[in-house]
GROMACS .gro file of C-alpha atoms in nm:
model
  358
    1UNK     CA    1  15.342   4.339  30.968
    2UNK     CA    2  15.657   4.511  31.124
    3UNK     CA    3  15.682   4.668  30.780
    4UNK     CA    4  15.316   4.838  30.826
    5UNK     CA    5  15.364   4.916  31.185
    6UNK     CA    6  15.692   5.175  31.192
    7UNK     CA    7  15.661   5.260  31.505
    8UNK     CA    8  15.716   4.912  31.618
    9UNK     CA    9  16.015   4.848  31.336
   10UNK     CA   10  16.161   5.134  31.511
   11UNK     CA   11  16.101   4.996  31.885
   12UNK     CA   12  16.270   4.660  31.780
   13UNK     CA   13  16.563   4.887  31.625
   14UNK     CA   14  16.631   5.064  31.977
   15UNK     CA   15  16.590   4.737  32.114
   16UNK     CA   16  16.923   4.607  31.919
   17UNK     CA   17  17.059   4.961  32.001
   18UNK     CA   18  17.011   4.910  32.347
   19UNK     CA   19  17.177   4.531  32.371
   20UNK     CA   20  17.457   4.633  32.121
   21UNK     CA   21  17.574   4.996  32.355
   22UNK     CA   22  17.510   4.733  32.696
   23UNK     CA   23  17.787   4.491  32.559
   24UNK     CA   24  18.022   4.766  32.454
   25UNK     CA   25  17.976   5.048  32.789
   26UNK     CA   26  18.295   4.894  32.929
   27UNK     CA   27  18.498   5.070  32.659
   28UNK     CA   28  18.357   5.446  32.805
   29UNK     CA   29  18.316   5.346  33.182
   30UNK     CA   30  18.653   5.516  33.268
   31UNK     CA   31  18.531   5.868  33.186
   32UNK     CA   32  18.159   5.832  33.123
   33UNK     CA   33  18.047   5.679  33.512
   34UNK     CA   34  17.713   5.807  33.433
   35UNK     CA   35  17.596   5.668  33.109
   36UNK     CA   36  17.760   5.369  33.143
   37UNK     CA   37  17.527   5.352  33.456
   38UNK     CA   38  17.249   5.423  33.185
   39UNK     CA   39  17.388   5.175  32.916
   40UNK     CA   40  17.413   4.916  33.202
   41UNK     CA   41  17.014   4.890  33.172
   42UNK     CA   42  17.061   4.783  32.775
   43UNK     CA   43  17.051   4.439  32.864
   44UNK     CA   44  16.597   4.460  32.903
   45UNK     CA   45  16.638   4.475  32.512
   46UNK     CA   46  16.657   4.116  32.490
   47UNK     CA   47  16.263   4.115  32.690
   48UNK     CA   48  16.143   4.341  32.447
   49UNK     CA   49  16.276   4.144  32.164
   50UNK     CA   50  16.041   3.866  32.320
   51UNK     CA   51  15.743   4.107  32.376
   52UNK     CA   52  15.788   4.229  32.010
   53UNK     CA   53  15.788   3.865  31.902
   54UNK     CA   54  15.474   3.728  32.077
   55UNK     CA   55  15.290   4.094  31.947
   56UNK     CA   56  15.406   4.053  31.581
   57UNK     CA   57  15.336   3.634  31.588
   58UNK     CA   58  15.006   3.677  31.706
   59UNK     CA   59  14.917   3.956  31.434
   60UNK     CA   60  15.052   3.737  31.139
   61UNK     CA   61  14.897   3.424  31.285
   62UNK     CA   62  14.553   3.572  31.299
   63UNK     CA   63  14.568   3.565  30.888
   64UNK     CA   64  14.616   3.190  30.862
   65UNK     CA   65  14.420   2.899  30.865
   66UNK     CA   66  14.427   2.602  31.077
   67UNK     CA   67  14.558   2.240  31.035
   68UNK     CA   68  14.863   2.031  30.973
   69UNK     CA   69  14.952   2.258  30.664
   70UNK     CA   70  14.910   2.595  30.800
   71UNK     CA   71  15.143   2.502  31.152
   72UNK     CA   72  15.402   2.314  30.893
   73UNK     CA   73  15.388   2.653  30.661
   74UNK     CA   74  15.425   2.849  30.994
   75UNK     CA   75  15.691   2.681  31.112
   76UNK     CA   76  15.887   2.639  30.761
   77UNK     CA   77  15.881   3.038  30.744
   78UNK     CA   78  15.997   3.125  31.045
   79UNK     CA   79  16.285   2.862  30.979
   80UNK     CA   80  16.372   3.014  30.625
   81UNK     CA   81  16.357   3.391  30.767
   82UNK     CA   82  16.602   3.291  31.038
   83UNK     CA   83  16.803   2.977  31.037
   84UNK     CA   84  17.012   3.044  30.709
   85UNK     CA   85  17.129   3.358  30.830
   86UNK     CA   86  17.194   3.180  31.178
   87UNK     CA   87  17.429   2.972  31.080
   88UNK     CA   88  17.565   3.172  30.795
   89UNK     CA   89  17.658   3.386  31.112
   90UNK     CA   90  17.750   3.127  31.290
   91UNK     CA   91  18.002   3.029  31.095
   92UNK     CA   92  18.192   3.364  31.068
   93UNK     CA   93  18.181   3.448  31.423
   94UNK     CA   94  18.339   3.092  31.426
   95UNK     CA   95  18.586   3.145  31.165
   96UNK     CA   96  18.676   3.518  31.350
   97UNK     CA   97  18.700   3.380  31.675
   98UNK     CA   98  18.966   3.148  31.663
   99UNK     CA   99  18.810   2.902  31.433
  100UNK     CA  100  19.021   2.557  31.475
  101UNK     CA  101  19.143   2.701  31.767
  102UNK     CA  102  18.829   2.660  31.975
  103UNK     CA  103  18.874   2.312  31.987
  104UNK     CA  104  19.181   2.331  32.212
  105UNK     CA  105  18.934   2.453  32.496
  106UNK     CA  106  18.660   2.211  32.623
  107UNK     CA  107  18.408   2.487  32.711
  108UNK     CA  108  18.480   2.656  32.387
  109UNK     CA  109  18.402   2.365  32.194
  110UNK     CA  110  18.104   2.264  32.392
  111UNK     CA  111  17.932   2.623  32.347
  112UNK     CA  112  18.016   2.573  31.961
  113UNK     CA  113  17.804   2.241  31.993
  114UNK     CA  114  17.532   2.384  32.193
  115UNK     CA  115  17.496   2.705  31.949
  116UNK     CA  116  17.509   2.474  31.585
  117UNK     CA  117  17.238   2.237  31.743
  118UNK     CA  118  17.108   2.513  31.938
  119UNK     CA  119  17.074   2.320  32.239
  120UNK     CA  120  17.089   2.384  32.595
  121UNK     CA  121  17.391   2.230  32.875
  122UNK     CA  122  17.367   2.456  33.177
  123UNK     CA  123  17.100   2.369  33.362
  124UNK     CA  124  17.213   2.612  33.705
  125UNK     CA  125  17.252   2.914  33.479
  126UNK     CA  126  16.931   3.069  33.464
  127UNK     CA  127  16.787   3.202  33.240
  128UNK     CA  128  17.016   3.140  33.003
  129UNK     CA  129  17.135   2.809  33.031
  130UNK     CA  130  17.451   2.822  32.769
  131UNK     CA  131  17.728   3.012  32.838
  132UNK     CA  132  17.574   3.407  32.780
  133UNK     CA  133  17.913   3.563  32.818
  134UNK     CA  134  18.132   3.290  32.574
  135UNK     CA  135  18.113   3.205  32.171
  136UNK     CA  136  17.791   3.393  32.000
  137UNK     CA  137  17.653   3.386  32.378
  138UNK     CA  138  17.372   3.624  32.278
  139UNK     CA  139  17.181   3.372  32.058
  140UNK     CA  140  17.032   3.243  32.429
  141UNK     CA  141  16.716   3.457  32.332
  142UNK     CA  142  16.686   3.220  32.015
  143UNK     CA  143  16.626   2.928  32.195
  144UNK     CA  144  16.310   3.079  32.363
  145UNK     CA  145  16.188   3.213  32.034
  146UNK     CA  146  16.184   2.845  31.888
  147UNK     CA  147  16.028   2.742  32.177
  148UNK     CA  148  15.794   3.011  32.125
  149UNK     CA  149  15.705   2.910  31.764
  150UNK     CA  150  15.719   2.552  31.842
  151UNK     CA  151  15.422   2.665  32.075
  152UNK     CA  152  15.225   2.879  31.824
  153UNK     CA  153  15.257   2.587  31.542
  154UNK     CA  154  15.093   2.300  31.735
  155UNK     CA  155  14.801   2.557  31.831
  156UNK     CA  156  14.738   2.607  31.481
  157UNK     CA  157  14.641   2.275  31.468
  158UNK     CA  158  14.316   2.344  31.679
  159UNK     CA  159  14.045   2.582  31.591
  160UNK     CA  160  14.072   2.773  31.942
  161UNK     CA  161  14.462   2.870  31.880
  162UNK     CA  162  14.459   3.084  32.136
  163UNK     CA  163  14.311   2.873  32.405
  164UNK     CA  164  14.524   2.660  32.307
  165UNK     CA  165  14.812   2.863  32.369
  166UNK     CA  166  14.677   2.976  32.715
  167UNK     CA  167  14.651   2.642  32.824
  168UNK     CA  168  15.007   2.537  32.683
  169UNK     CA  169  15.159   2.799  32.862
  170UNK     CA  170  14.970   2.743  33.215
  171UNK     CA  171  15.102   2.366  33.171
  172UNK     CA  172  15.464   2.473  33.087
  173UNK     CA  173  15.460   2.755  33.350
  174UNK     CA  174  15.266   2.668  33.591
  175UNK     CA  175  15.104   2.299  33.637
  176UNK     CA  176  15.445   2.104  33.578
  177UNK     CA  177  15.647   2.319  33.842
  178UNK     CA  178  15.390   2.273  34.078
  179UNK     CA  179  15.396   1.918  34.030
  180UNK     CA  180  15.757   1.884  34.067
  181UNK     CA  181  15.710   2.048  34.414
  182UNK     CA  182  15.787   2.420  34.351
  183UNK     CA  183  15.615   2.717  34.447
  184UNK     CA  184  15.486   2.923  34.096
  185UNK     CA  185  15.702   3.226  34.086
  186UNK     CA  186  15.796   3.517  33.749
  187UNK     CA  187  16.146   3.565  33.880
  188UNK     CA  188  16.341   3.418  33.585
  189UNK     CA  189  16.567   3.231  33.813
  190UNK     CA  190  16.292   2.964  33.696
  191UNK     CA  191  16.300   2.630  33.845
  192UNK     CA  192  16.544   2.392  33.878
  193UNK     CA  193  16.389   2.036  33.721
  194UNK     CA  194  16.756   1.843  33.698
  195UNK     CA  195  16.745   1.891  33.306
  196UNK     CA  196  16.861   2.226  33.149
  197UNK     CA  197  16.572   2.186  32.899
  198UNK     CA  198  16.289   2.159  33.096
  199UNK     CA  199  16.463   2.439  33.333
  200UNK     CA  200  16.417   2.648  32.978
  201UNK     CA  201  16.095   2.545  32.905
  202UNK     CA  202  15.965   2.637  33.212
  203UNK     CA  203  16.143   2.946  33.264
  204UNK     CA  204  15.892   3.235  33.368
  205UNK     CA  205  16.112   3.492  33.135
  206UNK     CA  206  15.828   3.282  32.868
  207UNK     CA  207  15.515   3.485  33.044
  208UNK     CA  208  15.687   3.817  32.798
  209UNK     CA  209  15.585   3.618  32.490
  210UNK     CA  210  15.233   3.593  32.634
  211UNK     CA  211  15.205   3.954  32.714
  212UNK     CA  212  15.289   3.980  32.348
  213UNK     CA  213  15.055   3.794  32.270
  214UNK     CA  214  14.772   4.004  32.495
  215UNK     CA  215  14.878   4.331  32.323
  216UNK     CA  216  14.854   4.145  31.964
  217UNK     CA  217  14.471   4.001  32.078
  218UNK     CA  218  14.363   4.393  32.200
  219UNK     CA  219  14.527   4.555  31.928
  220UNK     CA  220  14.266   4.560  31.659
  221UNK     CA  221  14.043   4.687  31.919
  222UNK     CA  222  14.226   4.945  32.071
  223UNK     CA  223  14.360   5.129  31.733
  224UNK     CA  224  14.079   5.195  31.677
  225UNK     CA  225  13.966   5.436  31.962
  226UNK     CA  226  13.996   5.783  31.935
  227UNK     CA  227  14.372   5.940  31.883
  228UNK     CA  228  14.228   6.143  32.224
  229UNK     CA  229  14.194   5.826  32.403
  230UNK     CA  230  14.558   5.700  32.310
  231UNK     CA  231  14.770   5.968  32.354
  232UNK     CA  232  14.766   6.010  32.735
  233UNK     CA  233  14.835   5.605  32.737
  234UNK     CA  234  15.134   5.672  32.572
  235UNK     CA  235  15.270   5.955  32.775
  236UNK     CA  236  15.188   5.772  33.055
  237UNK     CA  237  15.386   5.475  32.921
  238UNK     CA  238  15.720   5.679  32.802
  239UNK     CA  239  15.709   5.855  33.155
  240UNK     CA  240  15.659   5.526  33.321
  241UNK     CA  241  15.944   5.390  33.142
  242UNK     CA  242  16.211   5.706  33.196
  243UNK     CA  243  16.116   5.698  33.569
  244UNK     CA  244  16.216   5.274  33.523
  245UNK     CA  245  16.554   5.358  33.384
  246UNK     CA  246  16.631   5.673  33.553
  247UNK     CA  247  16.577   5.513  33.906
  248UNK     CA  248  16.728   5.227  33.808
  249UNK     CA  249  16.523   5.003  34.024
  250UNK     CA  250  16.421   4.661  33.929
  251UNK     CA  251  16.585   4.653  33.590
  252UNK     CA  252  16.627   4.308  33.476
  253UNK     CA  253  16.491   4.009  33.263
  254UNK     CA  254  16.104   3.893  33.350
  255UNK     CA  255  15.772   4.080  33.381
  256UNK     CA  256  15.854   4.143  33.781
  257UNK     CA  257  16.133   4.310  33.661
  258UNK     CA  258  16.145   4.542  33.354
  259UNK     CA  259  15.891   4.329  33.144
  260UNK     CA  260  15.614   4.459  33.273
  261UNK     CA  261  15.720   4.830  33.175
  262UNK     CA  262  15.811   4.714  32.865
  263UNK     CA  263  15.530   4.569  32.777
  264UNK     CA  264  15.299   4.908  32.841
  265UNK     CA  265  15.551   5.076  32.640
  266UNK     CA  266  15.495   4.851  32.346
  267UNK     CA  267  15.131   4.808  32.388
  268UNK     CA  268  15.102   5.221  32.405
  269UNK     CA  269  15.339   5.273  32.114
  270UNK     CA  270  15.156   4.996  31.916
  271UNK     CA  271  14.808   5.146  31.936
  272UNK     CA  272  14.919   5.504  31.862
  273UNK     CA  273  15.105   5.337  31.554
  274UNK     CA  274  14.860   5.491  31.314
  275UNK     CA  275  14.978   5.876  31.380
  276UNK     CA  276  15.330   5.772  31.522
  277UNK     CA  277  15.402   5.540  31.216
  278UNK     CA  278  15.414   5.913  31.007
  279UNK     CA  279  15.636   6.072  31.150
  280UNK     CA  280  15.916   5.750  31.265
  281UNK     CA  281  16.211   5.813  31.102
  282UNK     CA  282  16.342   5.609  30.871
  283UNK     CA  283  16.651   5.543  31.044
  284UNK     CA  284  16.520   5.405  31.324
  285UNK     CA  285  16.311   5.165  31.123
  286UNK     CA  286  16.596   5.045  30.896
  287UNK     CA  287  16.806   4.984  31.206
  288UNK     CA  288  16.478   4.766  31.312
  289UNK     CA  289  16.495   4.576  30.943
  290UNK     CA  290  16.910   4.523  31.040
  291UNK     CA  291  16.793   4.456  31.406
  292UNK     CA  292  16.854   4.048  31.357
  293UNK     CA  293  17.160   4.023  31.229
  294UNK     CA  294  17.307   4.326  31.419
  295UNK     CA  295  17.235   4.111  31.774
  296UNK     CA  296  17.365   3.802  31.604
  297UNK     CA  297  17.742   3.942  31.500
  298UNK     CA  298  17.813   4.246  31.690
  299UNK     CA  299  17.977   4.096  31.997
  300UNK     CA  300  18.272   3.943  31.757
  301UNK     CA  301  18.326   4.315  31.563
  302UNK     CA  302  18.346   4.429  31.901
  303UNK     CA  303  18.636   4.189  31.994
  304UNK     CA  304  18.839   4.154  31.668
  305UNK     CA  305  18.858   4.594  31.714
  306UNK     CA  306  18.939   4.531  32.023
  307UNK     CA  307  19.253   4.336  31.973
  308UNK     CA  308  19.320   4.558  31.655
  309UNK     CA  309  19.288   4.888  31.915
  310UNK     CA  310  19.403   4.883  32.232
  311UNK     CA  311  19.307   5.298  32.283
  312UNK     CA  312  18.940   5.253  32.447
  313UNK     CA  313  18.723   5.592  32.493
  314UNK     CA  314  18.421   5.731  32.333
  315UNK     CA  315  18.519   5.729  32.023
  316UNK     CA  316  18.645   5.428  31.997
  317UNK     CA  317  18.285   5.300  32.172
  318UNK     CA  318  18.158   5.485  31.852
  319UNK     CA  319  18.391   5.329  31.592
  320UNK     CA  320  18.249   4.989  31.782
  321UNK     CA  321  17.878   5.045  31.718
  322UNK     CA  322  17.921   5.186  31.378
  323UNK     CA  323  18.090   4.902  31.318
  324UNK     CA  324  17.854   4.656  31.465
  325UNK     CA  325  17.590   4.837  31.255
  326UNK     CA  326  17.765   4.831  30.916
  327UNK     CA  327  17.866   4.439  30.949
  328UNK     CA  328  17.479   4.406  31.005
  329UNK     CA  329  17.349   4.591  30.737
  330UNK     CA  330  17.602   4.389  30.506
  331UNK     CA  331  17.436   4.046  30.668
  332UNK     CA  332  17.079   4.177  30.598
  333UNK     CA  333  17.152   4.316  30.245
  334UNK     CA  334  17.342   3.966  30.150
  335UNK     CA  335  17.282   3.693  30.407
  336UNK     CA  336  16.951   3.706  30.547
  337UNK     CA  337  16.754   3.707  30.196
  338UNK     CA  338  16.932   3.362  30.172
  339UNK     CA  339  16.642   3.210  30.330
  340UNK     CA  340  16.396   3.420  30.085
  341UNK     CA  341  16.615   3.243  29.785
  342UNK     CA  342  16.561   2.901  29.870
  343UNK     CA  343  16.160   2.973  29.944
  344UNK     CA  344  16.140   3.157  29.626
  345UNK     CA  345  16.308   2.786  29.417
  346UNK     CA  346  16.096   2.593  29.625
  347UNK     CA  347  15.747   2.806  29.511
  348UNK     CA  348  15.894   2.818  29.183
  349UNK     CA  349  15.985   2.398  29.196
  350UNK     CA  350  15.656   2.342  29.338
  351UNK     CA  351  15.492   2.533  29.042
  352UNK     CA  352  15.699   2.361  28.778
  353UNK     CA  353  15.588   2.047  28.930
  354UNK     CA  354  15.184   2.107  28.924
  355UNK     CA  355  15.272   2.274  28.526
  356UNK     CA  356  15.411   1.907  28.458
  357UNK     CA  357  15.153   1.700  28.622
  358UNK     CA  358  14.893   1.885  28.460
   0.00000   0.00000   0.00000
């Protein structure tokens, strides 16, 4: 689907762009005050990534059936799109950040745990709950996105998926905090349950998905209105957001925060995909096909020329995100289509096995 919609390719693209320049502003702050003011906001990437995810879910989901066999097919592809190249990942960002080394440090080794079994251990640091700023801190996001699919798989064991779904996330979100005593809240400091999990599963940063999900549900509907009709929504939208970053007023993680901005942006840029989708550039959309394995490796290119250079200044920031971008398109053009490899023997095994039984 992200391949049909460019626009949206290309919105998941500046996402990364945004995430990659947040990590790396400190190397321009010294001369650059003001854009590494503007940079600062980079980190509401991650709550578009989540947006982006419960939008382009929804839209595939809508094509498949319902049962035992259609959540177990759902959940197998998500696993072979992204889990190969996860650990794949994993291991170099291991192997090029210390490698045996990180076992000499107890909260080195127990982030290395907590990212191979991607698991949870912090249940005070909200909303992350692993150590965001330590060894491949960024896959946090990943452990919402599971959740996420986890979610979407056992409603497509019911007819009414998406009742389903509503009711899953007013239990998660709302019902079980209440009945643990707290007051229901979208500030993504979340709740505190004793037990980093069900801190995580609770977390309100989880409505963004669901807002996804909204824009996926009115979609059809809405692309379908006059170009007339869209076009101010949009405008409106891009000027809502500009005024959001240029003010820089409420940025942060969670719909009270910048998710709610985000969200019109995506939902106007989505339904104006059919005229916008012509004239994306291409660029921006392959840096949306790069997008997963960019987020997943550029904070260790960012270190190891960091300890090669110690000269910091624009173009060194430059160097960095070229960099970051060229060690992703190298994972996408070689790692990531591991997981199409093994679903491709497995079709082709299955097929040899119905041949023979025949």
């Amino acid at each position: 689907m992200t391949q049909q919609l460019k626009s949206i390719q290309a919105l998941r693209g500046l996402a990364c762009l945004a995430v990659v320049t947040f990590h790396f502003r400190y190397q321009i702050k010294a001369h650059y005050p003001a854009l590494t003011k503007v940079l600062s906001t980079g980190a509401i990437g991650v709550d578009l990534f989540f947006i982006l995810s419960g939008f382009v879910i929804t839209l595939s989901v809508s094509r498949m059936g319902t049962g035992f066999a259609a959540a177990g097919d759902f959940l197998k592809r998500r696993a072979l799109r992204l889990l190969p190249a996860y650990f794949i990942l994993l291991l170099i960002n291991f192997l090029l950040s210390g490698a045996m080394a990180t076992f000499h440090y107890a909260d080195k080794t127990q982030a290395l745990i907590s990212a191979a079994t991607l698991s949870v251990y912090l249940p005070q640091h909200a909303p992350f709950y692993v150590d965001d700023s330590g060894f491949m801190g960024v896959r946090w996001t990943l452990n919402y996105e599971f959740l996420f699919y986890l979610m979407m798989a056992v409603c497509l064991l019911v007819r009414a998926r998406w009742v389903a779904l509503a009711a899953m996330l007013g239990a998660l979100l709302v019902a079980v905090p209440m009945a643990a005593g707290h007051q229901p809240t979208l500030l993504v400091h979340g709740y505190d349950m004793g037990y980093a999990y069900l801190n995580l599963m609770t977390n309100p940063i989880i409505w963004q998905f669901a807002a996804g999900v909204l824009i996926g549900l009115v979609y059809p509907y809405m692309a379908r209105l006059p170009v007339a009709a869209r076009v101010p929504f949009l405008l409106a939208a891009v000027a809502l957001f500009v005024q959001h970053i240029i003010s820089h007023q409420h940025i942060g993680h969670g719909l009270m925060a910048s998710g709610a901005v985000l969200a019109l942006l995506l939902a106007a840029v989505a339904f104006n995909d059919s005229w916008l989708g012509r004239i994306t550039p291409r660029w921006l959309v392959f840096l949306g096909d790069i997008s997963f394995s960019v987020y997943l490796i550029h904070i260790v290119t960012k270190d190891r020329l960091s300890k090669t250079f110690t000269d910091q200044g624009m173009t060194f920031f430059v160097c960095n995100v070229l960099l970051a971008l060229l060690v992703g398109w190298l994972s996408y053009r070689y790692i990531e289509p591991v997981g199409q490899k093994i679903a491709r023997r497995r079709r082709e095994k299955a097929l040899h096995t119905a041949s023979d039984a025949a």
